[in-house]
Coordinates of C-alpha atoms in Angstrom, one line a residue:
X269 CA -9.9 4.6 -72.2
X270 CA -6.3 5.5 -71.9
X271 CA -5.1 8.3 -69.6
X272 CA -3.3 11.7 -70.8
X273 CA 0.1 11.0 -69.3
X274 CA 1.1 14.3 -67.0
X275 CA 3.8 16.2 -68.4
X276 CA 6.8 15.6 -66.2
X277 CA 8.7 18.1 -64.6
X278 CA 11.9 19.8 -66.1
X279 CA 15.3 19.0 -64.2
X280 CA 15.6 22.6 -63.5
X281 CA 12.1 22.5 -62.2
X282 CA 12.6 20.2 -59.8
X283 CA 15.7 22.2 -58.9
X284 CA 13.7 24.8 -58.2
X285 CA 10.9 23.4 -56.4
X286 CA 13.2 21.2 -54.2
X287 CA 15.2 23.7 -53.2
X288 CA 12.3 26.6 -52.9
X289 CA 10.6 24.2 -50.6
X290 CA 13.7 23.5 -48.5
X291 CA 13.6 27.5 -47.6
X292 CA 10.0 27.7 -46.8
X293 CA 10.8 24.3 -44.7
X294 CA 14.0 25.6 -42.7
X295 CA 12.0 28.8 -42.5
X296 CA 9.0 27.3 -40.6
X297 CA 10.7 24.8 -38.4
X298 CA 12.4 27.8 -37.2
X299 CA 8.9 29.7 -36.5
X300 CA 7.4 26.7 -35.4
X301 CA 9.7 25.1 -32.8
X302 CA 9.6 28.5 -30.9
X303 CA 5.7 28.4 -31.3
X304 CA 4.8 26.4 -28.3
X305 CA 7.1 27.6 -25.9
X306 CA 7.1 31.5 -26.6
X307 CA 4.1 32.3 -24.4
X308 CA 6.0 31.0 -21.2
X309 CA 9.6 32.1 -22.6
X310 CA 8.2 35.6 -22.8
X311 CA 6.3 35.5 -19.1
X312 CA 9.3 35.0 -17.3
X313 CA 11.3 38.0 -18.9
X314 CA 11.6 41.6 -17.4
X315 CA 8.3 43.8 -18.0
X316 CA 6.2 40.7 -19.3
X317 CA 2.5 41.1 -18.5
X318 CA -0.1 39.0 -20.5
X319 CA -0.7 41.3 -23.0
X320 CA 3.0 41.9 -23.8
X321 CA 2.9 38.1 -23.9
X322 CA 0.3 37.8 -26.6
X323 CA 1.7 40.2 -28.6
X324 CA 5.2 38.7 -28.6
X325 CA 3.4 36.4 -30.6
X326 CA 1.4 38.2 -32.6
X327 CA 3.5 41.0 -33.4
X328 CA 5.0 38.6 -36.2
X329 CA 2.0 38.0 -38.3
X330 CA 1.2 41.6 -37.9
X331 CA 4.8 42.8 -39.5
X332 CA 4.5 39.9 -41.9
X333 CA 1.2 41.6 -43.4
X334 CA 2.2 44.6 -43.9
X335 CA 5.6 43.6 -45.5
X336 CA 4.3 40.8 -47.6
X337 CA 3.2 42.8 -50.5
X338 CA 5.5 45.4 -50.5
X339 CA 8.4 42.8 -51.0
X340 CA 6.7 40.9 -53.4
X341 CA 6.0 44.0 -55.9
X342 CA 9.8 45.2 -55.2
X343 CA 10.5 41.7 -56.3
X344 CA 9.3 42.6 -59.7
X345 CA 11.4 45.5 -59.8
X346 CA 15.0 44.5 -58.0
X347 CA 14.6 40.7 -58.6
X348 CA 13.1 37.7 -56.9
X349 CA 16.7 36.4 -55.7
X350 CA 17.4 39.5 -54.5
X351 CA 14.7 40.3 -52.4
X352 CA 14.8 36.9 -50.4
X353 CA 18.2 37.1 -50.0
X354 CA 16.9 40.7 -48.0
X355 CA 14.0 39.2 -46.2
X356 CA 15.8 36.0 -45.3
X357 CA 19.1 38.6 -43.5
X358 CA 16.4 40.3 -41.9
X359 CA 14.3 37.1 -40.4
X360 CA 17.9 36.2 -39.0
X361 CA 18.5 39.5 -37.4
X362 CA 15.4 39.8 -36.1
X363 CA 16.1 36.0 -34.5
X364 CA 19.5 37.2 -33.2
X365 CA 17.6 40.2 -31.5
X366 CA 14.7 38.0 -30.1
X367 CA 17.7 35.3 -29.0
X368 CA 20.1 38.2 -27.0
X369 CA 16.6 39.6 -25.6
X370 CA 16.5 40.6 -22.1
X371 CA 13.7 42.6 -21.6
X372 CA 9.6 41.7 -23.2
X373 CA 10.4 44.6 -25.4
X374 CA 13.3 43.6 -27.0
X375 CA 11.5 40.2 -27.9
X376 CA 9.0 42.5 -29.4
X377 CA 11.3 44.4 -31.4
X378 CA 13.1 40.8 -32.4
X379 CA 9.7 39.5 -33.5
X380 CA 8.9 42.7 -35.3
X381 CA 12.2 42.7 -37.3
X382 CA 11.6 38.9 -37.5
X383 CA 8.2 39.3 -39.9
X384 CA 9.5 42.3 -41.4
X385 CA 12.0 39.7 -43.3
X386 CA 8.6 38.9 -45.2
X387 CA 9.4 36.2 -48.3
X388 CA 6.9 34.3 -48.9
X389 CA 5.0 36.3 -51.8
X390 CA 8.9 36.7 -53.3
X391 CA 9.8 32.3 -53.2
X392 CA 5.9 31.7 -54.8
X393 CA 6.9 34.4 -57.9
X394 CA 10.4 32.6 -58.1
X395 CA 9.1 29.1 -58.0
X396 CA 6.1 30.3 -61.1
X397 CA 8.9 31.8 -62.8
X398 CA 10.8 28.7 -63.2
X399 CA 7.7 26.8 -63.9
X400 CA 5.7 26.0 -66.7
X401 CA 1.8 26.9 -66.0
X402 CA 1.0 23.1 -66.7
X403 CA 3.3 21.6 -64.1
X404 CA 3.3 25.0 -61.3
X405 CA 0.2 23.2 -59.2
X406 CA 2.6 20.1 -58.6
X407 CA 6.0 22.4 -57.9
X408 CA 3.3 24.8 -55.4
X409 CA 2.2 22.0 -53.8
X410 CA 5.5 20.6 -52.6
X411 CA 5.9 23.9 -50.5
X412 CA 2.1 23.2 -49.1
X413 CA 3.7 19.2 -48.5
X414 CA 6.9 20.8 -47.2
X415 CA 5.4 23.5 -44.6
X416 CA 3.2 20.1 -43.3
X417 CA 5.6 18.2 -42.6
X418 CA 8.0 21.0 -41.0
X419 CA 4.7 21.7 -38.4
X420 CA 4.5 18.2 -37.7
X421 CA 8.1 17.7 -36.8
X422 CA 8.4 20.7 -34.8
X423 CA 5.2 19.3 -32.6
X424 CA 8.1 16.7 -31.6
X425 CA 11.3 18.4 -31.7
X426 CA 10.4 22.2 -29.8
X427 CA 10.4 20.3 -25.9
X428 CA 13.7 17.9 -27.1
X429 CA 15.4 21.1 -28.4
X430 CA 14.4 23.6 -25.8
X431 CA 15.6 21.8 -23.0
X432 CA 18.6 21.4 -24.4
X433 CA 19.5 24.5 -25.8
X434 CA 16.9 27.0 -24.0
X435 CA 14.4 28.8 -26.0
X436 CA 17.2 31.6 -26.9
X437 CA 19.1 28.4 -28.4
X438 CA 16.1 28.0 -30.2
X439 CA 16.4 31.7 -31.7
X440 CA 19.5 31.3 -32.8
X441 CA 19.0 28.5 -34.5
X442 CA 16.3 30.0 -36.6
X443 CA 18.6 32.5 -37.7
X444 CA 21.3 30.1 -38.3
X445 CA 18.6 28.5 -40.3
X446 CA 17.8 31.8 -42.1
X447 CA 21.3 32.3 -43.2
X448 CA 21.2 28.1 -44.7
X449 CA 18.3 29.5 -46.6
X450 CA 20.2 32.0 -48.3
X451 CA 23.2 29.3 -49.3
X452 CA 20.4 27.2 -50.5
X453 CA 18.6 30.0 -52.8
X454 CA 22.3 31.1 -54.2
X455 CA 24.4 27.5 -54.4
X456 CA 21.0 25.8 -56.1
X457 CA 17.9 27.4 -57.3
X458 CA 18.4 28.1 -60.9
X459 CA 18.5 31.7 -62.1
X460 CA 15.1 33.0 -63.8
X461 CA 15.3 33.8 -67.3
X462 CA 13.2 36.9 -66.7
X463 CA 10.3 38.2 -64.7
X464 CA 7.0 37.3 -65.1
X465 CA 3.6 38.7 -64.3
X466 CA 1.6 35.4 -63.9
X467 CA -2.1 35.0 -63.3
X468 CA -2.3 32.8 -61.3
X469 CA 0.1 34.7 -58.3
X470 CA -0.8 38.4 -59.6

C-alpha cells in the first residue's frame, strides 16, 4: 500500500522557518552560555548575597511571563516584524546593562530589561503566518530542533568562551547577537501577506 507523499515545503517557507529558527538559535545560545556561570559571576559582585544570586537568574523567566503575552497580542495589532524587532533591541539592552554591571542590582535590572524583550509568542505567529496549516508542524519543529542544538553547544562553549572573554564578554555578546537577530528577521524572513488568527497558536 503506497504512502501519501508529504506536501513539501514552499521556498518562502523554508525562508521563513530557516531564518525564524536562526533567531530563536542566536537568541538562546546567548541565554544559555551565560547559564552555567551566572550564579558565580553574580556572587563575586558588590551587594551579592544568595538570594540576590538566585534571583539574578530568575528575574528573567519572571519578566519573560509577564511580557510574553502582551507582545504577542500587540503583534496582532502593530505587526509581527515589528514587535520582534522591539523585543529583540530590548534583550540587547538589557545585555549591555547586565554586561557594564557593577553592582548585583544592576545585573538585576539588566536581567529584568533582558526578559522584558519577550519574542517568542511574536516569531511562533510569524513563522504560522508564513505557513500552510499542513506543513506548520515540520517549520515549528525546526525551532524545537534549533533551541536543542543551541543548549547542547552552549554545554561546550560557555567555560571556552568565558575564560576568554569574561562573563561580561559573554553579555555582550548576547546583545551583539540580539542585534544579528534583527538583520536576520529584516534582510531574510519574507514579509507576511497579512495577519492571521490561527488555532493552533491562539
Amino acid at each position: 500500500m503506497s504512502r501519501t507523499p508529504r506536501t513539501a515545503l514552499l521556498p518562502a517557507e523554508w525562508r521563513a522557518s530557516a531564518s525564524l529558527s536562526g533567531v530563536y538559535a542566536l537568541r538562546m545560545l546567548g541565554m544559555f552560555l551565560v547559564l552555567p556561570v551566572l550564579a558565580l559571576y553574580a556572587k563575586e559582585l558588590p551587594g551579592s548575597t544568595p538570594a540576590m544570586g538566585g534571583l539574578a537568574i530568575a528575574v528573567y523567566g519572571l519578566t519573560q511571563a509577564l511580557f510574553q503575552l502582551p507582545l504577542g497580542m500587540l503583534s496582532d495589532r502593530l505587526g509581527r516584524k515589528k514587535v520582534i524587532y522591539l523585543g529583540l533591541a530590548v534583550f540587547a539592552a538589557g545585555s549591555f546593562i547586565a554586561a557594564a554591571a557593577d553592582s548585583v542590582a544592576w545585573l538585576l535590572i539588566g536581567r529584568a530589561v533582558q526578559g522584558a524583550g519577550a519574542v517568542s509568542a511574536a516569531v511562533t505567529a510569524l513563522l504560522a503566518d508564513l505557513t500552510r496549516e499542513e506543513v506548520r508542524t515540520r517549520a515549528m519543529s525546526m525551532i524545537g530542533l534549533s533551541i536543542g542544538l543551541t543548549f547542547s553547544v552552549s554545554l561546550v562553549l560557555s567555560p571556552v568562551l568565558t575564560s576568554w572573554m569574561g562573563v561580561e564578554g559573554l553579555f555582550v555578546l548576547m546583545g551583539v547577537l540580539s542585534m544579528a537577530s534583527i538583520a536576520l528577521v529584516a534582510g531574510y524572513t519574507p514579509e507576511p501577506t497579512r495577519l492571521r488568527m490561527h488555532q493552533d497558536t491562539q
